[in-house]
Coordinates of C-alpha atoms and ligand atoms in Angstrom, one line a residue:
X1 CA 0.0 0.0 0.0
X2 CA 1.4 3.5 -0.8
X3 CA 1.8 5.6 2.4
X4 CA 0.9 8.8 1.2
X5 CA -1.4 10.8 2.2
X6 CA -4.4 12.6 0.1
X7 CA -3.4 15.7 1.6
X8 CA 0.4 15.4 -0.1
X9 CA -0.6 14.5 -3.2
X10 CA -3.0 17.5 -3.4
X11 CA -0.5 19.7 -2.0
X12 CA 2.4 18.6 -4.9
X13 CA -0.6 19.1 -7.0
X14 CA -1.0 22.9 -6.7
X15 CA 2.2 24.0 -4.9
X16 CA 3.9 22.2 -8.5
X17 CA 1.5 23.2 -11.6
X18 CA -0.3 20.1 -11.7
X19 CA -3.9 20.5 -10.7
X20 CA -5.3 24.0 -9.7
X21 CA -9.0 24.7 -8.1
X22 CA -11.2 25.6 -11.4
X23 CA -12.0 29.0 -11.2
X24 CA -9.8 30.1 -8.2
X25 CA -10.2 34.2 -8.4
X26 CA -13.7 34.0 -8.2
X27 CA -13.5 32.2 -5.2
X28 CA -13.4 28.6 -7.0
X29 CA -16.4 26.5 -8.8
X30 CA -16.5 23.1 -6.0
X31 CA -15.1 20.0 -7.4
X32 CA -13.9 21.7 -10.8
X33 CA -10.0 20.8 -11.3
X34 CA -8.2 23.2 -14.0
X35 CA -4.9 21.4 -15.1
X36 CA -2.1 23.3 -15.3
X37 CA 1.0 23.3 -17.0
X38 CA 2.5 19.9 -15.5
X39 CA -0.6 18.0 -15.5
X40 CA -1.7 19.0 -18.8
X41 CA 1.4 17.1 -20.2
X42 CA 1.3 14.0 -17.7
X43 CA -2.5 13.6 -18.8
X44 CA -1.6 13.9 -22.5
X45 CA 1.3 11.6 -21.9
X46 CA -0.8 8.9 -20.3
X47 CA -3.5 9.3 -22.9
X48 CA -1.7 9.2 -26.0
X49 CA 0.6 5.7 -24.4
X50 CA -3.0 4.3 -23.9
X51 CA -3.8 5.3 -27.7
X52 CA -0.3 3.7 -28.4
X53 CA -1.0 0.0 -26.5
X54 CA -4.4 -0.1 -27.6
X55 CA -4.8 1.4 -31.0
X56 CA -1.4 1.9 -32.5
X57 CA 0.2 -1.1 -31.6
X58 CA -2.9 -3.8 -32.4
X59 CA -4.4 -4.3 -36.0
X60 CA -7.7 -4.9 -34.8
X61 CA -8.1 -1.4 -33.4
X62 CA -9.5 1.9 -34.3
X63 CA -10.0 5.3 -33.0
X64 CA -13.0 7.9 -33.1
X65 CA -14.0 11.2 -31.7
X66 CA -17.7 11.7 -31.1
X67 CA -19.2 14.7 -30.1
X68 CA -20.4 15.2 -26.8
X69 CA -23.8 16.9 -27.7
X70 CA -25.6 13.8 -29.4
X71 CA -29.6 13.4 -30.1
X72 CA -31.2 12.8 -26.8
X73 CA -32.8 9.6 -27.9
X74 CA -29.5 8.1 -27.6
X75 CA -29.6 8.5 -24.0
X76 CA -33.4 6.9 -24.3
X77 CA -32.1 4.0 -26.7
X78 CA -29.3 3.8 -24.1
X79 CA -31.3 3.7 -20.8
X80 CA -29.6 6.7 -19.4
X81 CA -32.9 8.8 -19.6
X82 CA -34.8 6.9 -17.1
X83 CA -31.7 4.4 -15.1
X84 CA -28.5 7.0 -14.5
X85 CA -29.5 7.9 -11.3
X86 CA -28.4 7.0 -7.8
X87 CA -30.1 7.0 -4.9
X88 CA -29.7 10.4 -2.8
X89 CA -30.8 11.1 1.0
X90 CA -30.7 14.3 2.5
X91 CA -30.0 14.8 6.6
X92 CA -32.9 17.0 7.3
X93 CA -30.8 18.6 10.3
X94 CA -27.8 19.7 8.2
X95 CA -29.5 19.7 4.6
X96 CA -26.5 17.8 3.5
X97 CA -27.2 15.1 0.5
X98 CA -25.1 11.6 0.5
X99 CA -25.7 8.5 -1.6
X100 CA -27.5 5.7 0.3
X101 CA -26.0 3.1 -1.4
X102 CA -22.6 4.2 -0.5
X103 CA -23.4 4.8 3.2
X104 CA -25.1 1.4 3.6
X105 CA -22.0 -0.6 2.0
X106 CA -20.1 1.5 4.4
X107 CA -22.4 -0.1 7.1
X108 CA -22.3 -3.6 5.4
X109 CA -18.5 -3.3 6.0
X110 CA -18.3 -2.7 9.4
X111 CA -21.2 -5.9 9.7
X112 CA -18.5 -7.7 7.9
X113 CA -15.5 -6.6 9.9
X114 CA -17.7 -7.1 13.2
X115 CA -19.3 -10.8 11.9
X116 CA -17.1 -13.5 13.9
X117 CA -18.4 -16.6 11.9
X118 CA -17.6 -17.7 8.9
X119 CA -21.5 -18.1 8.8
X120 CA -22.5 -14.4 9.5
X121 CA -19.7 -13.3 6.9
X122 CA -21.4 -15.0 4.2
X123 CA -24.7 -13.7 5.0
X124 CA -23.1 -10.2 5.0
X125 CA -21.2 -10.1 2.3
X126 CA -24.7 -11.3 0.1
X127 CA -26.0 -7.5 1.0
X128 CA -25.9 -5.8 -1.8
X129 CA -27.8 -2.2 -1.5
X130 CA -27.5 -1.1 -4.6
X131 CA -29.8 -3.7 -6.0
X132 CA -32.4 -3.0 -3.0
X133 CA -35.5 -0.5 -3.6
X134 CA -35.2 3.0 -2.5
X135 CA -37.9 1.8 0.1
X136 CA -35.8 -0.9 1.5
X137 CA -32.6 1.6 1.4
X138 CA -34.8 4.4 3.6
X139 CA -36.2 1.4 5.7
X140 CA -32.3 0.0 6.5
X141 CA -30.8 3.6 6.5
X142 CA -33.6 4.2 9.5
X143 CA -33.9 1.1 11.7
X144 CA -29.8 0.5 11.9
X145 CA -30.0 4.3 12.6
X146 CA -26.9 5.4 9.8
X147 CA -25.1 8.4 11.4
X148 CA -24.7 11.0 8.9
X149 CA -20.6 10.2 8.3
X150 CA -19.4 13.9 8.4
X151 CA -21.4 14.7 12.1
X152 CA -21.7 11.2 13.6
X153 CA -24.2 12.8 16.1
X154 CA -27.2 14.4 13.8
X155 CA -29.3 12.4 11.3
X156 CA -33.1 12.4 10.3
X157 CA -33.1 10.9 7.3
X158 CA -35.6 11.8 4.6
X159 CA -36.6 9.2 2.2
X160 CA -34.2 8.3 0.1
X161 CA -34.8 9.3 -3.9
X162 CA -34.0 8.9 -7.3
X163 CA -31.1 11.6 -8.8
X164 CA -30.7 11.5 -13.0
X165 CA -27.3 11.8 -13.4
X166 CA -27.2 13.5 -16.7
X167 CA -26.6 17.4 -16.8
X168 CA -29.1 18.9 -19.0
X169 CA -29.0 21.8 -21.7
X170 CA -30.8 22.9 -24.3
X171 CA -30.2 23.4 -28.2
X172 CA -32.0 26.5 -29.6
X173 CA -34.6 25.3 -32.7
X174 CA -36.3 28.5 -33.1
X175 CA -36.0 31.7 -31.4
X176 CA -38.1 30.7 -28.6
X177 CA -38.5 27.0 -28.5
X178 CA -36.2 24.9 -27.3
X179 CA -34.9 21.1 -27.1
X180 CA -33.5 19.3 -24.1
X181 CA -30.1 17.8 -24.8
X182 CA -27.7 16.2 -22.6
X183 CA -24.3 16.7 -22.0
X184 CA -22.6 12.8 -22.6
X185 CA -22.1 10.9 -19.2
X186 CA -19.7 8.6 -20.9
X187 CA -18.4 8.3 -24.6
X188 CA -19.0 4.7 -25.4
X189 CA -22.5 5.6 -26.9
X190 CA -21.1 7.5 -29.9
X191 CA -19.2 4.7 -30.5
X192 CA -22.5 2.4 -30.8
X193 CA -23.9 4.8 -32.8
X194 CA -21.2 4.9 -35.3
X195 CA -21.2 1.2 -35.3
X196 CA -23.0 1.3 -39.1
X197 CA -20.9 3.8 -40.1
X198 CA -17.4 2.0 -39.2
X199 CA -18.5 -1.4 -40.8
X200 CA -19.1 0.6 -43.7
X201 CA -16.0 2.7 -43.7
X202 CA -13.6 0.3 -42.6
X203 CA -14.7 -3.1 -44.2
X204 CA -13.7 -4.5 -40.8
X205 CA -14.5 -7.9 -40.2
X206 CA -15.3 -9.3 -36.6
X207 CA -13.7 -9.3 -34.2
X208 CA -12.8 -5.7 -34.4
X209 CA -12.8 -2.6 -31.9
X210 CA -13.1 1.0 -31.4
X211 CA -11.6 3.4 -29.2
X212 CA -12.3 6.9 -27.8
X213 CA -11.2 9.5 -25.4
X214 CA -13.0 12.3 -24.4
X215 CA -15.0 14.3 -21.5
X216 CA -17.9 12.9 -19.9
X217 CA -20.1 14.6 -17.5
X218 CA -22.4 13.4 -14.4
X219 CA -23.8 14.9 -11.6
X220 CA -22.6 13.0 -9.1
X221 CA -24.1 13.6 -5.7
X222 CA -20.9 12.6 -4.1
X223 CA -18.2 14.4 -5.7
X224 CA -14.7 14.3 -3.4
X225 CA -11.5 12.7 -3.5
X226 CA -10.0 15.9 -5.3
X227 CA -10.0 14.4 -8.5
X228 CA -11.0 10.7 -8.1
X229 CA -15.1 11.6 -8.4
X230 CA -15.8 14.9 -10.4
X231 CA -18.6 16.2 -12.6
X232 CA -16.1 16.8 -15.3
X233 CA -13.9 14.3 -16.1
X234 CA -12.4 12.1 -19.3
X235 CA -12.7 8.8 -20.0
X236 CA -10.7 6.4 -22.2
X237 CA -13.5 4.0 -23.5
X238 CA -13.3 0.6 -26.0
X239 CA -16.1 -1.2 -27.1
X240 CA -14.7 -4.5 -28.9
X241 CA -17.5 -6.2 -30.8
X242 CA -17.1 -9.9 -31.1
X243 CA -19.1 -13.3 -32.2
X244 CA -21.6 -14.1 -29.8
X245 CA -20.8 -16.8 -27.9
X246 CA -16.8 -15.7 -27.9
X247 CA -17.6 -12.7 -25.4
X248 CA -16.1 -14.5 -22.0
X249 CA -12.7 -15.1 -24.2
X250 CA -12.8 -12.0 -25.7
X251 CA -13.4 -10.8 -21.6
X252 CA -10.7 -12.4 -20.5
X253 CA -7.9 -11.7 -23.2
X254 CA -9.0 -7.7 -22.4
X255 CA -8.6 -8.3 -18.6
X256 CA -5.1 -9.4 -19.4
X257 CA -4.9 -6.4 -21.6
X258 CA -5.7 -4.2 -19.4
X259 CA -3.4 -5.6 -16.7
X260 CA -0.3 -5.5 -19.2
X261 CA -1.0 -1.5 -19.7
X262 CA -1.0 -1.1 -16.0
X263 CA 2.2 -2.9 -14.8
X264 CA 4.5 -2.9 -17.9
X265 CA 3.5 0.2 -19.6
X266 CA 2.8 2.3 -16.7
X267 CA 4.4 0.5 -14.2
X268 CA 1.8 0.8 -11.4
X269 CA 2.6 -1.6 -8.2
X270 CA 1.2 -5.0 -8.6
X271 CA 0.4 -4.9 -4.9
X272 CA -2.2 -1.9 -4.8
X273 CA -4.1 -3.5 -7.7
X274 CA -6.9 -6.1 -7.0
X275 CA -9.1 -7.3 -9.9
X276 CA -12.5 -8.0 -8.8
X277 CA -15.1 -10.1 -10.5
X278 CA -19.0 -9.1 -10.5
X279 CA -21.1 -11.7 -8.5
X280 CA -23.7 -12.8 -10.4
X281 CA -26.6 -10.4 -8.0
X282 CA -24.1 -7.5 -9.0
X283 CA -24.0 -7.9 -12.6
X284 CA -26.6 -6.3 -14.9
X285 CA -29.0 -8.0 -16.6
X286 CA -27.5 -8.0 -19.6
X287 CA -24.2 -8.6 -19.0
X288 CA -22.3 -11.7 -18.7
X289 CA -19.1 -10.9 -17.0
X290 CA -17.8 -8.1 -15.5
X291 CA -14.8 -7.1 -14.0
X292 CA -13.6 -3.8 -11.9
X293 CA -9.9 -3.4 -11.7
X294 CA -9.6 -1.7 -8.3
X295 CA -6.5 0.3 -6.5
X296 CA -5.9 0.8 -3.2
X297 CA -6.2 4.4 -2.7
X298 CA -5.2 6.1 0.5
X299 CA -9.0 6.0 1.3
X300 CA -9.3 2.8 0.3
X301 CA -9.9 0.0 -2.4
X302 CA -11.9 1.9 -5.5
X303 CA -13.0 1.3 -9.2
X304 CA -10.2 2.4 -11.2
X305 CA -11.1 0.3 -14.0
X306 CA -14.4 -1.5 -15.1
X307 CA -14.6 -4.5 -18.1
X308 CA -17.7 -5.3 -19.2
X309 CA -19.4 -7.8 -21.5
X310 CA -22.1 -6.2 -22.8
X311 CA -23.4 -9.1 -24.8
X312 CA -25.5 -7.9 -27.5
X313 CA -27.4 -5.3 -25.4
X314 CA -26.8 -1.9 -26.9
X315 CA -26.4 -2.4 -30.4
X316 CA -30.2 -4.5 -30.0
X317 CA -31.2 -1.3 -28.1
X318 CA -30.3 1.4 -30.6
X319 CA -31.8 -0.7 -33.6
X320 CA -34.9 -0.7 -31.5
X321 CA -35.1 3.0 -31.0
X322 CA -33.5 4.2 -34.4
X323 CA -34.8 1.6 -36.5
X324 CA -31.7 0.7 -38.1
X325 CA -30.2 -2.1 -39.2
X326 CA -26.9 -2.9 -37.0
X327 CA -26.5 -6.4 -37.8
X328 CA -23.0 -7.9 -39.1
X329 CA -23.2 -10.4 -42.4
X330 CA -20.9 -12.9 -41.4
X331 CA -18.8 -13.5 -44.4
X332 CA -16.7 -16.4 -43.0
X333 CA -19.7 -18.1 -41.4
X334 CA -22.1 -16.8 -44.0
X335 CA -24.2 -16.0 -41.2
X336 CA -25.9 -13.0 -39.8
X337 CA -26.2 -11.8 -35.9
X338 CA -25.7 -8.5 -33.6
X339 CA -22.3 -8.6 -32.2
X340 CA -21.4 -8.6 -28.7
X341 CA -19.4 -6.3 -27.1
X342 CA -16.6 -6.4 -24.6
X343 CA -16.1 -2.6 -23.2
X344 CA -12.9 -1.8 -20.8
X345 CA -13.9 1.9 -19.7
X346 CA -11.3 3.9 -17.6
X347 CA -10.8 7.5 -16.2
X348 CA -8.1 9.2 -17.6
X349 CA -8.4 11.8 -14.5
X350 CA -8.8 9.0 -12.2
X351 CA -5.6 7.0 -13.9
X352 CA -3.6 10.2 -13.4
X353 CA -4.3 10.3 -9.6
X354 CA -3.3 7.0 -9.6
X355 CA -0.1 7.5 -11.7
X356 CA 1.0 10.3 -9.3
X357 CA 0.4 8.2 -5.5
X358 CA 1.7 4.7 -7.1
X359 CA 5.0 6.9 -7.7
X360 CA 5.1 9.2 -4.4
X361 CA 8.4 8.3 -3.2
X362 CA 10.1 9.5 -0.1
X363 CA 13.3 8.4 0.4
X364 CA 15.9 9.1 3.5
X365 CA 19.3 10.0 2.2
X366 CA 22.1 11.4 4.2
X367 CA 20.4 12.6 6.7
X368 CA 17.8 14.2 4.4
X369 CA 14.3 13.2 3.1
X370 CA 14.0 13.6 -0.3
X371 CA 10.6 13.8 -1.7
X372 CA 10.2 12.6 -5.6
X373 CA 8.0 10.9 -8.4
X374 CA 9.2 7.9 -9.4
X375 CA 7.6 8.4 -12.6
X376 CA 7.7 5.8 -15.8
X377 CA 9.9 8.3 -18.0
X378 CA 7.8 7.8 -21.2
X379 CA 4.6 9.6 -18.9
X380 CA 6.6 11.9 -16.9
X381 CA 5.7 15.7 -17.9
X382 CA 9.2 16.8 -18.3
X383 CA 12.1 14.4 -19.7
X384 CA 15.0 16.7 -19.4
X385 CA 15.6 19.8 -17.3
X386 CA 18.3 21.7 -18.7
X387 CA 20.3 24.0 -16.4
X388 CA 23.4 26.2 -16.8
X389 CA 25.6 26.5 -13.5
X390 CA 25.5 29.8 -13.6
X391 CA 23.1 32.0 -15.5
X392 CA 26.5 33.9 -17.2
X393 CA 27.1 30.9 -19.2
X394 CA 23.5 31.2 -20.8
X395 CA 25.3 32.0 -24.8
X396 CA 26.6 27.9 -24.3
X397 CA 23.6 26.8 -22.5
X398 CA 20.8 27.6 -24.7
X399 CA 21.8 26.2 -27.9
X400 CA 21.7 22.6 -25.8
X401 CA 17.9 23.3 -25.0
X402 CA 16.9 23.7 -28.5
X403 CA 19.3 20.8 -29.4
X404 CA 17.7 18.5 -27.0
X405 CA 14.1 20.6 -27.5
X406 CA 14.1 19.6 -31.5
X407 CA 13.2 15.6 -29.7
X408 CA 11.6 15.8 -26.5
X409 CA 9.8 18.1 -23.8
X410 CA 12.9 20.0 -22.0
X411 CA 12.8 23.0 -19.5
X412 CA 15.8 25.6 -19.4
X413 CA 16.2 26.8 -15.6
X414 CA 19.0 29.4 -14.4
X415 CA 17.2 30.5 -11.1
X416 CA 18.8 29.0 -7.7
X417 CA 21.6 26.8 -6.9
X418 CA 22.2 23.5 -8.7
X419 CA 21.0 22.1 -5.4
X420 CA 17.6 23.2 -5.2
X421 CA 17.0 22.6 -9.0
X422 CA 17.9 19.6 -9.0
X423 CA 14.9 19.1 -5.6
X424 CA 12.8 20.5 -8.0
X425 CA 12.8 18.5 -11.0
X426 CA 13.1 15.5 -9.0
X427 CA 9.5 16.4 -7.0
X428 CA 7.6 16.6 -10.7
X429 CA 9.3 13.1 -12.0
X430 CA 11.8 14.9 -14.6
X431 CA 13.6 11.6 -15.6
X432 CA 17.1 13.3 -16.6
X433 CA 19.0 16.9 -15.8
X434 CA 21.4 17.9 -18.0
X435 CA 24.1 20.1 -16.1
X436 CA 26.0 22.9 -18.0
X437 CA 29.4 24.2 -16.7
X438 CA 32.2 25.8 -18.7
X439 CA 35.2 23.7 -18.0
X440 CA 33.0 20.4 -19.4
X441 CA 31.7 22.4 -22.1
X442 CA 35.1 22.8 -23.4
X443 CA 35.7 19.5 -23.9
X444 CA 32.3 19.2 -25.5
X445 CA 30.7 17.2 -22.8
X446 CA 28.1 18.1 -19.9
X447 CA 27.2 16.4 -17.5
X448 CA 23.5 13.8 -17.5
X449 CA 22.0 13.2 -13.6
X450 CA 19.4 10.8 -13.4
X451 CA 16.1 11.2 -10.7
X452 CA 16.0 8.0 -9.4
X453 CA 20.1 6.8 -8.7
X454 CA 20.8 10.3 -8.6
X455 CA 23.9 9.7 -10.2
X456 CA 25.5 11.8 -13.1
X457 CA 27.5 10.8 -15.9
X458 CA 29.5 12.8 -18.5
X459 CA 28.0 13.0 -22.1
X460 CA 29.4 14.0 -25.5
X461 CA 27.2 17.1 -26.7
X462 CA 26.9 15.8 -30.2
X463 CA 25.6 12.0 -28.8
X464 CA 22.7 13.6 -26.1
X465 CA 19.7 13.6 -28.0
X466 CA 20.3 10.2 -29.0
X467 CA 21.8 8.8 -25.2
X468 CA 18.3 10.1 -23.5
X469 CA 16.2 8.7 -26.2
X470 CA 17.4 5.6 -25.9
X471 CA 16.6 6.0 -22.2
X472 CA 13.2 7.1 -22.7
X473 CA 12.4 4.0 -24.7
Ligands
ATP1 P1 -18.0 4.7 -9.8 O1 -18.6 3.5 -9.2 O2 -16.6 5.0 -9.3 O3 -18.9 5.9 -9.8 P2 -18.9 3.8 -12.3 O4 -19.0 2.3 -12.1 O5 -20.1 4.6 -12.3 O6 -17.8 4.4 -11.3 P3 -18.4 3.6 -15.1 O7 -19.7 4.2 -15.5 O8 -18.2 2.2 -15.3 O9 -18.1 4.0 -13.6 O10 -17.2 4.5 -15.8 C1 -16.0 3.9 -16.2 C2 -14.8 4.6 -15.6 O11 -14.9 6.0 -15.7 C3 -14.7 4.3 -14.1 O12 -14.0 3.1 -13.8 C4 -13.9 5.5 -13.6 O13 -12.5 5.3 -13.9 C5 -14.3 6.6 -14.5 N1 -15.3 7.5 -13.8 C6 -16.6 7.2 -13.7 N2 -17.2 8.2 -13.0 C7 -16.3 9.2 -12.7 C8 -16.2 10.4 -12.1 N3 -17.3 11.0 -11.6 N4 -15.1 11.1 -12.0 C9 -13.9 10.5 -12.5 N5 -13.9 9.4 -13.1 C10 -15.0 8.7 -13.3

């Protein structure tokens, strides 16, 4: 388990560029995260490796870009119109709203961590509130007397309701009339929609996927975490469309998929990840397996990652509503059916929190802590920090920055001692420094430090570029 704290990982956050609070000089917009110059390039980093692994890399794979305003029937075709919702209760003493779901599994745990037989913890772990009516949640939530988590002394509960998730807006037709469209609460649907469109286009035969990144928007009840649950956030979404009948393979090749992006690419700690399969009273209706990668957060075990298989259930439900054909002609088989659909959804917000406390490090080293991200080079924002000795020596210094600019994301610093730069880099996860002094410089050489050993080594000028790519790879 990693042994920082949320309260260090928001601090490095906003003290070091990362993540600022959205709207900040008007006194902030709650739960909106603006990211700032660090972030920005460690979310486009991890993003565009994902696009690498799963689209790039595979000849089975393409990727889309839907737009987030779509026709709202797709949200009525998709079953968001009437099921996104959660249940919400309010504490009539302190008006504040919480999910019930959420604080009756937070009751079912402590049943579980109290239950001394093996007995009782069966029977315990078989409670699962978010399949119970909203009158059974209000009827639990009141006769085991929940305490309202942030008081523990007040609650009176009020009946516990349903919440649409969806944000609503609406699309001007005529001057004064207008028509209620959503904003997206996940991507996957434009790729559904598409689906005739990409057979057609592509002359793809099955088994075949699709990908997509982009914002997604709910409004959640529960926002918190800093950036684990927000309204706003982006998600990196496949749907892979297979042969009925091949969906648990297909399920299982993607959970292995998935895993292989996490530890080799990114290089996440096996440890703090857990992959958890749906029981069959959690799954949906219409799906046949389901996974949820979880990581151990410093608040606890949580969804980082879910893997669904979606069996034939969306493509049937938008030829319902639309009235389109979405079948596949077989040509191997010669046979015609509605593919199934294996769909491995993640946060790209959520993935960055994760990227940033699986590489916290703080180390002890001669009598002094050192505080640094052990980041995977090919993510971290900055790969080479490129500092003159002195800020004199600028006229040899900056030609190395464009040199080494020309192939990779560099900064140029001459501010502070050699020191404290180097404390610096080392606390946003810049893999190399490259160190500029005269009397090296004269022999052609300067001098490469690396984060992690931080050991340095001297380097011909003309052979740089090429020595840190290599590095990088
Ligand atoms: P959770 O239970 O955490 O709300 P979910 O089961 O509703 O998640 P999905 O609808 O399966 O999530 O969305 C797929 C992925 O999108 C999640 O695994 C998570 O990484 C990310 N995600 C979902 N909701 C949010 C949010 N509000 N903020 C940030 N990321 C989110």
């Amino acid at each position: 388990m990693s042994n920082v704290s949320m309260k260090e990982i928001v601090n490095l956050c906003q003290n070091r560029w990362f993540v600022f609070q959205g709207s900040e000089i008007y006194g902030w917009l709650a739960n909106a995260w603006d990211y700032g110059p660090y972030g920005s390039l460690l979310k486009e980093n991890i993003k565009n490796l994902w696009i690498k692994e799963f689209v790039q890399k595979r000849d089975d794979m393409m990727l889309q870009d839907a737009a987030i305003l779509m026709n709202s029937q797709v949200w009525v075709a998709s079953g968001h119109v009437w099921g996104f919702s959660d249940p919400l209760i309010d504490d009539k003493n302190t008006k504040e709203r919480f999910r019930a779901d959420k604080l009756l599994e937070e009751l079912i745990s402590e049943m579980w961590d109290k239950a001394s037989t093996l007995q009782d913890k069966y029977w315990v772990s078989n409670l699962v509130p978010e399949s119970w009516s909203l009158e059974k949640q209000t009827e639990v939530m009141r006769w085991e007397s929940v305490k309202n988590p942030n008081t523990w002394e007040s609650w009176d509960w009020t009946d516990a309701k349903k919440f649409n998730l969806m944000f609503k807006t609406h699309q001007w037709v005529t001057d004064d009339t207008g028509a209620e469209i959503f904003l997206r609460p996940e991507t996957a649907q434009g790729i559904f929609v598409n689906f005739a469109n990409i057979l057609r286009s592509s002359r793809r035969k099955i088994p075949f996927g699709v990908a997509q990144v982009g914002k997604a928007f709910r409004n959640e009840i529960t926002p918190g975490n800093f950036i684990f649950r927000t309204r706003e956030f982006e998600q990196m979404e496949i749907e892979y469309f297979c042969e009925p009948g091949k969906d648990l393979e297909t399920h299982a090749q993607w959970k292995q998929a998935c895993r292989e992006f996490l530890l080799d690419t990114l290089k996440i700690k096996e440890e703090n990840l857990r992959f958890r399969d749906h029981e069959a009273d959690e799954l949906s209706h219409y799906s046949n397996a389901t996974t949820d990668i979880e990581y151990m957060f410093p608040f606890g075990w949580w969804e980082l990652w879910g893997i669904a298989d979606r069996t034939d259930f969306d493509l049937k439900a938008h030829m319902k509503e639309s009235k389109q054909d979405l079948s596949y002609f077989d040509p191997v088989n010669n046979k015609k059916y509605i593919p199934y659909v294996i769909e491995p959804s993640v946060g790209l917000t959520r993935l960055f929190l994760v990227t940033l406390i699986d590489s916290y490090t703080i180390e002890q080293k001669w009598e002094e802590t050192r505080n640094y991200l052990k980041l995977d080079p090919k993510i971290a924002p900055i790969k080479v920090w490129v500092l003159p000795v002195v800020k004199k020596i600028s006229d040899i210094a900056k030609p190395i920055f464009k040199q080494l600019a020309e192939d990779f994301v560099c900064e140029y610093d001459d501010v502070w001692s050699v020191g404290k730069r180097y404390a610096r880099f080392d606390e946003i996860g810049t893999p190399f420094c490259v160190t500029i002094d005269s009397e090296n410089y004269d022999a052609w050489k300067v001098t490469v430090r690396y984060r992690d050993s931080m050991e340095q080594e001297l380097i011909e000028i003309s052979k740089l570029n090429e020595f840190i790519r290599v590095r990088l790879k």
